[in-house]
Structures are given as structure tokens and as C-alpha cells.
PDB file of C-alpha atoms (C1' of nucleotides) in Angstrom:
ATOM      1  CA  MET G   1    -117.859-126.566   1.914  1.00 74.00           C
ATOM      2  CA  GLY G   2    -115.180-125.166  -0.341  1.00 77.00           C
ATOM      3  CA  LEU G   3    -112.986-127.451   1.556  1.00 83.00           C
ATOM      4  CA  ILE G   4    -114.222-130.502  -0.289  1.00 85.00           C
ATOM      5  CA  GLY G   5    -116.542-129.038  -2.867  1.00 82.00           C
ATOM      6  CA  THR G   6    -114.602-130.163  -6.011  1.00 85.00           C
ATOM      7  CA  LYS G   7    -114.369-133.127  -8.203  1.00 89.00           C
ATOM      8  CA  TRP G   8    -111.273-134.480  -6.745  1.00 93.00           C
ATOM      9  CA  LYS G   9    -110.884-133.269  -3.183  1.00 93.00           C
ATOM     10  CA  PRO G  10    -113.120-135.818  -1.706  1.00 92.00           C
ATOM     11  CA  LEU G  11    -111.459-138.705  -3.524  1.00 93.00           C
ATOM     12  CA  ILE G  12    -107.953-137.726  -2.552  1.00 96.00           C
ATOM     13  CA  LEU G  13    -108.939-137.342   1.119  1.00 96.00           C
ATOM     14  CA  PHE G  14    -110.838-140.641   0.932  1.00 95.00           C
ATOM     15  CA  HIS G  15    -107.745-142.548  -0.276  1.00 96.00           C
ATOM     16  CA  LEU G  16    -105.669-141.105   2.530  1.00 97.00           C
ATOM     17  CA  LEU G  17    -107.988-142.384   5.215  1.00 96.00           C
ATOM     18  CA  ASP G  18    -105.933-145.597   5.472  1.00 94.00           C
ATOM     19  CA  GLY G  19    -102.685-143.871   6.017  1.00 97.00           C
ATOM     20  CA  SER G  20     -99.973-141.890   4.220  1.00 98.00           C
ATOM     21  CA  LEU G  21     -99.166-142.563   0.577  1.00 98.00           C
ATOM     22  CA  ARG G  22     -96.421-141.656  -1.786  1.00 98.00           C
ATOM     23  CA  SER G  23     -97.406-139.063  -4.404  1.00 98.00           C
ATOM     24  CA  GLY G  24     -97.098-141.400  -7.332  1.00 97.00           C
ATOM     25  CA  LEU G  25     -99.167-144.200  -5.646  1.00 97.00           C
ATOM     26  CA  LEU G  26    -101.809-141.788  -4.460  1.00 97.00           C
ATOM     27  CA  GLN G  27    -102.213-140.383  -7.926  1.00 97.00           C
ATOM     28  CA  LYS G  28    -102.491-143.827  -9.449  1.00 96.00           C
ATOM     29  CA  LYS G  29    -105.291-144.672  -7.056  1.00 95.00           C
ATOM     30  CA  ILE G  30    -107.331-141.632  -8.260  1.00 94.00           C
ATOM     31  CA  SER G  31    -108.247-143.157 -11.544  1.00 90.00           C
ATOM     32  CA  GLY G  32    -108.697-140.606 -14.251  1.00 91.00           C
ATOM     33  CA  ILE G  33    -107.138-137.571 -12.689  1.00 95.00           C
ATOM     34  CA  SER G  34    -104.728-135.558 -14.727  1.00 95.00           C
ATOM     35  CA  ASN G  35    -101.301-134.821 -13.367  1.00 96.00           C
ATOM     36  CA  LYS G  36    -102.124-131.197 -13.264  1.00 96.00           C
ATOM     37  CA  MET G  37    -105.255-131.588 -11.197  1.00 96.00           C
ATOM     38  CA  PHE G  38    -103.527-133.999  -8.805  1.00 97.00           C
ATOM     39  CA  THR G  39    -100.822-131.501  -7.850  1.00 97.00           C
ATOM     40  CA  GLN G  40    -103.165-128.556  -7.864  1.00 96.00           C
ATOM     41  CA  THR G  41    -105.806-130.211  -5.691  1.00 96.00           C
ATOM     42  CA  VAL G  42    -103.308-131.695  -3.206  1.00 97.00           C
ATOM     43  CA  ARG G  43    -101.736-128.172  -2.824  1.00 96.00           C
ATOM     44  CA  GLU G  44    -105.080-126.664  -2.060  1.00 94.00           C
ATOM     45  CA  LEU G  45    -105.778-129.354   0.538  1.00 96.00           C
ATOM     46  CA  GLU G  46    -102.455-128.658   2.117  1.00 96.00           C
ATOM     47  CA  LYS G  47    -103.137-124.955   2.061  1.00 94.00           C
ATOM     48  CA  ASP G  48    -106.493-125.651   3.748  1.00 93.00           C
ATOM     49  CA  GLY G  49    -104.706-127.686   6.345  1.00 95.00           C
ATOM     50  CA  LEU G  50    -106.442-130.919   5.599  1.00 96.00           C
ATOM     51  CA  VAL G  51    -103.390-132.722   4.252  1.00 97.00           C
ATOM     52  CA  SER G  52     -99.743-132.669   5.176  1.00 98.00           C
ATOM     53  CA  ARG G  53     -96.900-133.038   2.731  1.00 97.00           C
ATOM     54  CA  LYS G  54     -93.593-134.490   3.595  1.00 98.00           C
ATOM     55  CA  VAL G  55     -90.616-134.276   1.220  1.00 97.00           C
ATOM     56  CA  PHE G  56     -87.638-136.631   1.479  1.00 97.00           C
ATOM     57  CA  ALA G  57     -84.253-135.294   0.331  1.00 96.00           C
ATOM     58  CA  VAL G  58     -83.433-138.354  -1.756  1.00 96.00           C
ATOM     59  CA  VAL G  59     -82.965-139.196  -5.312  1.00 95.00           C
ATOM     60  CA  PRO G  60     -85.149-139.894  -7.095  1.00 95.00           C
ATOM     61  CA  PRO G  61     -87.499-137.510  -5.350  1.00 96.00           C
ATOM     62  CA  LYS G  62     -89.878-139.008  -2.806  1.00 98.00           C
ATOM     63  CA  VAL G  63     -92.976-137.151  -1.380  1.00 98.00           C
ATOM     64  CA  GLU G  64     -95.641-138.515   0.994  1.00 98.00           C
ATOM     65  CA  TYR G  65     -99.093-137.172   1.785  1.00 98.00           C
ATOM     66  CA  LYS G  66    -101.272-137.897   4.774  1.00 98.00           C
ATOM     67  CA  LEU G  67    -104.294-136.447   6.473  1.00 98.00           C
ATOM     68  CA  SER G  68    -103.695-133.788   9.134  1.00 97.00           C
ATOM     69  CA  GLU G  69    -105.592-133.602  12.297  1.00 97.00           C
ATOM     70  CA  ARG G  70    -108.160-131.359  10.657  1.00 95.00           C
ATOM     71  CA  GLY G  71    -108.390-133.764   7.752  1.00 96.00           C
ATOM     72  CA  ARG G  72    -109.123-136.575  10.138  1.00 96.00           C
ATOM     73  CA  SER G  73    -112.050-134.601  11.505  1.00 93.00           C
ATOM     74  CA  LEU G  74    -113.730-135.022   8.237  1.00 92.00           C
ATOM     75  CA  GLU G  75    -113.475-138.802   8.281  1.00 93.00           C
ATOM     76  CA  ASN G  76    -117.171-139.293   9.022  1.00 89.00           C
ATOM     77  CA  ILE G  77    -118.296-137.108   6.242  1.00 87.00           C
ATOM     78  CA  LEU G  78    -115.868-138.667   3.813  1.00 90.00           C
ATOM     79  CA  ARG G  79    -117.057-142.185   4.564  1.00 89.00           C
ATOM     80  CA  SER G  80    -120.593-141.019   4.233  1.00 84.00           C
ATOM     81  CA  LEU G  81    -119.951-139.550   0.824  1.00 79.00           C
ATOM     82  CA  ASP G  82    -118.071-142.771  -0.018  1.00 71.00           C
ATOM     83  CA  THR G  83    -119.330-144.255  -3.268  1.00 59.00           C
TER      84      THR G  83
ATOM     85  CA  MET R   1    -121.669-137.177  -4.633  1.00 74.00           C
ATOM     86  CA  GLY R   2    -123.196-135.799  -7.778  1.00 77.00           C
ATOM     87  CA  LEU R   3    -126.292-135.484  -5.657  1.00 82.00           C
ATOM     88  CA  ILE R   4    -124.847-132.522  -3.802  1.00 83.00           C
ATOM     89  CA  GLY R   5    -121.612-131.803  -5.657  1.00 81.00           C
ATOM     90  CA  THR R   6    -122.513-128.272  -6.840  1.00 84.00           C
ATOM     91  CA  LYS R   7    -122.334-124.720  -5.692  1.00 88.00           C
ATOM     92  CA  TRP R   8    -126.013-124.476  -4.825  1.00 91.00           C
ATOM     93  CA  LYS R   9    -127.470-127.940  -4.046  1.00 92.00           C
ATOM     94  CA  PRO R  10    -126.173-128.094  -0.565  1.00 91.00           C
ATOM     95  CA  LEU R  11    -127.450-124.668   0.311  1.00 92.00           C
ATOM     96  CA  ILE R  12    -130.901-125.222  -1.052  1.00 95.00           C
ATOM     97  CA  LEU R  13    -131.224-128.577   0.750  1.00 95.00           C
ATOM     98  CA  PHE R  14    -129.842-126.956   3.948  1.00 94.00           C
ATOM     99  CA  HIS R  15    -132.508-124.258   3.941  1.00 95.00           C
ATOM    100  CA  LEU R  16    -135.219-126.914   3.623  1.00 96.00           C
ATOM    101  CA  LEU R  17    -134.166-128.787   6.724  1.00 96.00           C
ATOM    102  CA  ASP R  18    -136.564-126.759   8.906  1.00 94.00           C
ATOM    103  CA  GLY R  19    -139.584-127.533   6.648  1.00 96.00           C
ATOM    104  CA  SER R  20    -141.281-126.678   3.452  1.00 98.00           C
ATOM    105  CA  LEU R  21    -140.837-123.248   1.934  1.00 97.00           C
ATOM    106  CA  ARG R  22    -142.511-121.174  -0.776  1.00 98.00           C
ATOM    107  CA  SER R  23    -140.374-120.815  -3.983  1.00 97.00           C
ATOM    108  CA  GLY R  24    -139.805-117.137  -3.608  1.00 96.00           C
ATOM    109  CA  LEU R  25    -138.939-117.284   0.099  1.00 97.00           C
ATOM    110  CA  LEU R  26    -136.561-120.127  -0.397  1.00 97.00           C
ATOM    111  CA  GLN R  27    -134.835-118.343  -3.254  1.00 96.00           C
ATOM    112  CA  LYS R  28    -134.495-115.214  -1.188  1.00 95.00           C
ATOM    113  CA  LYS R  29    -132.770-117.211   1.585  1.00 94.00           C
ATOM    114  CA  ILE R  30    -130.192-118.416  -0.869  1.00 93.00           C
ATOM    115  CA  SER R  31    -128.340-115.118  -1.036  1.00 89.00           C
ATOM    116  CA  GLY R  32    -126.664-114.515  -4.403  1.00 91.00           C
ATOM    117  CA  ILE R  33    -128.274-117.169  -6.504  1.00 95.00           C
ATOM    118  CA  SER R  34    -129.695-116.230  -9.836  1.00 95.00           C
ATOM    119  CA  ASN R  35    -133.250-116.962 -10.753  1.00 96.00           C
ATOM    120  CA  LYS R  36    -131.942-119.286 -13.467  1.00 96.00           C
ATOM    121  CA  MET R  37    -129.722-121.380 -11.203  1.00 95.00           C
ATOM    122  CA  PHE R  38    -132.401-121.559  -8.585  1.00 97.00           C
ATOM    123  CA  THR R  39    -135.016-123.140 -10.797  1.00 97.00           C
ATOM    124  CA  GLN R  40    -132.449-125.397 -12.490  1.00 96.00           C
ATOM    125  CA  THR R  41    -130.889-126.636  -9.325  1.00 96.00           C
ATOM    126  CA  VAL R  42    -134.256-127.250  -7.657  1.00 97.00           C
ATOM    127  CA  ARG R  43    -135.394-129.233 -10.701  1.00 96.00           C
ATOM    128  CA  GLU R  44    -132.339-131.372 -10.471  1.00 94.00           C
ATOM    129  CA  LEU R  45    -132.933-131.974  -6.848  1.00 95.00           C
ATOM    130  CA  GLU R  46    -136.484-132.942  -7.670  1.00 96.00           C
ATOM    131  CA  LYS R  47    -135.286-135.330 -10.364  1.00 94.00           C
ATOM    132  CA  ASP R  48    -132.839-136.933  -8.076  1.00 93.00           C
ATOM    133  CA  GLY R  49    -135.625-137.502  -5.552  1.00 95.00           C
ATOM    134  CA  LEU R  50    -134.198-135.345  -2.820  1.00 96.00           C
ATOM    135  CA  VAL R  51    -136.876-132.621  -2.944  1.00 97.00           C
ATOM    136  CA  SER R  52    -140.527-132.714  -3.731  1.00 97.00           C
ATOM    137  CA  ARG R  53    -142.363-129.909  -5.420  1.00 97.00           C
ATOM    138  CA  LYS R  54    -145.995-129.022  -4.804  1.00 98.00           C
ATOM    139  CA  VAL R  55    -147.927-126.689  -7.032  1.00 97.00           C
ATOM    140  CA  PHE R  56    -151.142-124.949  -5.796  1.00 97.00           C
ATOM    141  CA  ALA R  57    -153.684-124.084  -8.410  1.00 96.00           C
ATOM    142  CA  VAL R  58    -154.193-120.536  -7.317  1.00 96.00           C
ATOM    143  CA  VAL R  59    -153.578-117.076  -8.654  1.00 94.00           C
ATOM    144  CA  PRO R  60    -151.001-115.712  -8.240  1.00 95.00           C
ATOM    145  CA  PRO R  61    -149.087-118.952  -8.546  1.00 96.00           C
ATOM    146  CA  LYS R  62    -147.781-120.738  -5.449  1.00 98.00           C
ATOM    147  CA  VAL R  63    -145.166-123.452  -5.242  1.00 98.00           C
ATOM    148  CA  GLU R  64    -143.739-125.088  -2.252  1.00 98.00           C
ATOM    149  CA  TYR R  65    -140.659-127.126  -1.929  1.00 98.00           C
ATOM    150  CA  LYS R  66    -139.757-129.623   0.785  1.00 98.00           C
ATOM    151  CA  LEU R  67    -137.294-132.443   1.481  1.00 98.00           C
ATOM    152  CA  SER R  68    -138.328-135.909   0.463  1.00 97.00           C
ATOM    153  CA  GLU R  69    -137.621-138.979   2.510  1.00 97.00           C
ATOM    154  CA  ARG R  70    -134.366-139.443   0.609  1.00 95.00           C
ATOM    155  CA  GLY R  71    -133.547-135.859   1.123  1.00 95.00           C
ATOM    156  CA  ARG R  72    -134.010-136.266   4.906  1.00 96.00           C
ATOM    157  CA  SER R  73    -131.519-139.177   4.851  1.00 93.00           C
ATOM    158  CA  LEU R  74    -128.818-136.541   4.034  1.00 91.00           C
ATOM    159  CA  GLU R  75    -129.625-134.443   7.031  1.00 93.00           C
ATOM    160  CA  ASN R  76    -126.603-135.530   9.000  1.00 89.00           C
ATOM    161  CA  ILE R  77    -124.162-134.800   6.085  1.00 86.00           C
ATOM    162  CA  LEU R  78    -125.897-131.446   5.402  1.00 89.00           C
ATOM    163  CA  ARG R  79    -125.615-130.388   9.018  1.00 89.00           C
ATOM    164  CA  SER R  80    -121.961-131.378   8.934  1.00 83.00           C
ATOM    165  CA  LEU R  81    -121.181-129.363   5.879  1.00 78.00           C
ATOM    166  CA  ASP R  82    -123.118-126.558   7.548  1.00 69.00           C
ATOM    167  CA  THR R  83    -121.141-123.311   7.337  1.00 57.00           C
TER     168      THR R  83
ATOM    169  C1'  DC E   1     -90.155-139.464  -9.614  1.00 65.98           C
ATOM    170  C1'  DT E   2     -92.492-135.211  -8.727  1.00 65.98           C
ATOM    171  C1'  DG E   3     -93.998-130.952 -10.225  1.00 65.98           C
ATOM    172  C1'  DT E   4     -94.517-126.727 -13.338  1.00 65.98           C
ATOM    173  C1'  DA E   5     -96.225-124.280 -17.379  1.00 65.98           C
ATOM    174  C1'  DT E   6     -99.317-123.726 -21.453  1.00 65.98           C
ATOM    175  C1'  DC E   7    -102.879-123.987 -24.316  1.00 65.98           C
ATOM    176  C1'  DC E   8    -107.669-125.264 -24.968  1.00 65.98           C
ATOM    177  C1'  DT E   9    -112.583-126.866 -24.290  1.00 65.98           C
ATOM    178  C1'  DA E  10    -116.921-128.082 -21.986  1.00 65.98           C
ATOM    179  C1'  DG E  11    -119.865-127.016 -18.692  1.00 65.98           C
ATOM    180  C1'  DA E  12    -121.430-124.159 -14.944  1.00 65.98           C
ATOM    181  C1'  DT E  13    -123.168-119.734 -13.681  1.00 65.98           C
ATOM    182  C1'  DG E  14    -124.672-114.890 -14.206  1.00 65.98           C
ATOM    183  C1'  DA E  15    -127.548-110.929 -16.321  1.00 65.98           C
ATOM    184  C1'  DT E  16    -131.391-109.734 -18.600  1.00 65.98           C
ATOM    185  C1'  DA E  17    -135.736-109.903 -20.746  1.00 65.98           C
ATOM    186  C1'  DC E  18    -139.967-112.154 -21.250  1.00 65.98           C
ATOM    187  C1'  DT E  19    -144.330-115.500 -20.638  1.00 65.98           C
ATOM    188  C1'  DG E  20    -148.465-117.669 -18.219  1.00 65.98           C
TER     189       DG E  20
ATOM    190  C1'  DC O   1    -145.340-115.158  -8.455  1.00 65.98           C
ATOM    191  C1'  DA O   2    -142.956-118.753 -10.721  1.00 65.98           C
ATOM    192  C1'  DG O   3    -140.594-120.051 -14.508  1.00 65.98           C
ATOM    193  C1'  DT O   4    -138.321-120.008 -19.315  1.00 65.98           C
ATOM    194  C1'  DA O   5    -135.086-118.411 -22.836  1.00 65.98           C
ATOM    195  C1'  DT O   6    -130.830-116.266 -24.392  1.00 65.98           C
ATOM    196  C1'  DC O   7    -126.528-114.621 -24.523  1.00 65.98           C
ATOM    197  C1'  DA O   8    -122.137-113.631 -22.334  1.00 65.98           C
ATOM    198  C1'  DT O   9    -118.670-115.052 -19.171  1.00 65.98           C
ATOM    199  C1'  DC O  10    -115.851-117.622 -16.070  1.00 65.98           C
ATOM    200  C1'  DT O  11    -113.429-121.420 -14.571  1.00 65.98           C
ATOM    201  C1'  DA O  12    -112.616-126.296 -13.506  1.00 65.98           C
ATOM    202  C1'  DG O  13    -110.460-129.610 -15.797  1.00 65.98           C
ATOM    203  C1'  DG O  14    -107.708-132.276 -19.528  1.00 65.98           C
ATOM    204  C1'  DA O  15    -103.687-132.894 -22.752  1.00 65.98           C
ATOM    205  C1'  DT O  16     -99.174-132.143 -23.489  1.00 65.98           C
ATOM    206  C1'  DA O  17     -94.489-130.941 -22.975  1.00 65.98           C
ATOM    207  C1'  DC O  18     -90.903-129.728 -20.047  1.00 65.98           C
ATOM    208  C1'  DA O  19     -87.789-129.116 -15.581  1.00 65.98           C
ATOM    209  C1'  DG O  20     -85.337-130.277 -11.166  1.00 65.98           C
TER     210       DG O  20
END
DNA sequence: CTGTATCCTAGATGATACTG
DNA sequence: CAGTATCATCTAGGATACAG
């Protein structure tokens, strides 16, 4: 807990179960999340080592997120929480 | 989620995995919880049907809490969240 | 497109005192 | 012992505007 004990962490992780996603697309999937919370939450997940962030040096900017090994280890729990 | 998405719900449920407990004892096991939050949270858990509350008509008052069937169904998740 | 910076509010939680 | 009532506080979260 603490790792997923927030309103958005579980949802973000859940949507990454199927593979990596571009920042914008991921955010769009999380219906109702504010831009602020999206960035903030993803950063925390990255800091906790559950998600990895990959930045492409292109223009316009491109960023992809995906579950890390540790993130994958929560797959069972995430699918249980589902909803 | 919503069922266990709070600071205390998981802990209370966790401590009931081993069996029923008297109110005071249960609260004492949840280190750091205020009296207010304890009662409030336990009431919500009861309302959600995860915990059952049994009152004994004795003096001094005695109340016991235990997991309901539905509460037990979360056992796996709870043990995973552990910590 | 992706991310940062503010300002602001509702709800969650804590501390304390009190009742049956 | 168990629970309620208040009041004060803290913080997650939302809205908005702006920057690289």
C-alpha cells in the first residue's frame, strides 16, 4: 500500500497492462483525470519503480509509459481490483 | 475499489483475517488510528457488508467485529497488499 | 504534444471532550 | 468500554494558464 493507495494509481497501472502507451493516449484513457494529477501520479509511479518513462528526442515531443518488472508483479492485484 | 480505498480500511480488514476481535483490542492493533476514524471506518465496512458487528448486552459494553463472507472474499487481495 | 506552476476547495483525518 | 460530537488541520485533487 502507498504504492497504489490513491484515486488514480490503480487506473493508470491498469491501463498499462496491455503494453506501453503514449502519454496523451494514456491520459485520454483515464477518463476524468486532470492534467496535473496525471503527470504527478505517473511521476510517483516512476519514482516507486512501477512504471518506466521513455522520452523520444523528436518534435513534437513524444513520451511513452510502460510497466516495469516491479509493476508487472502487481498484475494479479490490479486485475482483481479491476472494476 | 472504494471498498478498501482508504488509509485505514485495509488495515482493519487485515487484522480481522485471523478471527473476530473486541473493539478495543482491534483498535489497539491499528497503531496510530484515532478513535474517531476507527469507529467511522468500521461502520463503513459494516455498511459495505465486509465486516459484521456483534453487540453483547453486558456491562461494561462489549462489541466484537469479524469479517463477513464478503470480507473473506478479499482475503487474497488483503494478504497481497500486506506490508 | 508534454509538462510545470498557481490558486482554490472538498473531503479526510486528528485532537479533544463528553455520553450511555 | 464503546461510541458520539466538535473543531481545527492537512492534503488530494481540480481548474486554469503558461512554457519548452
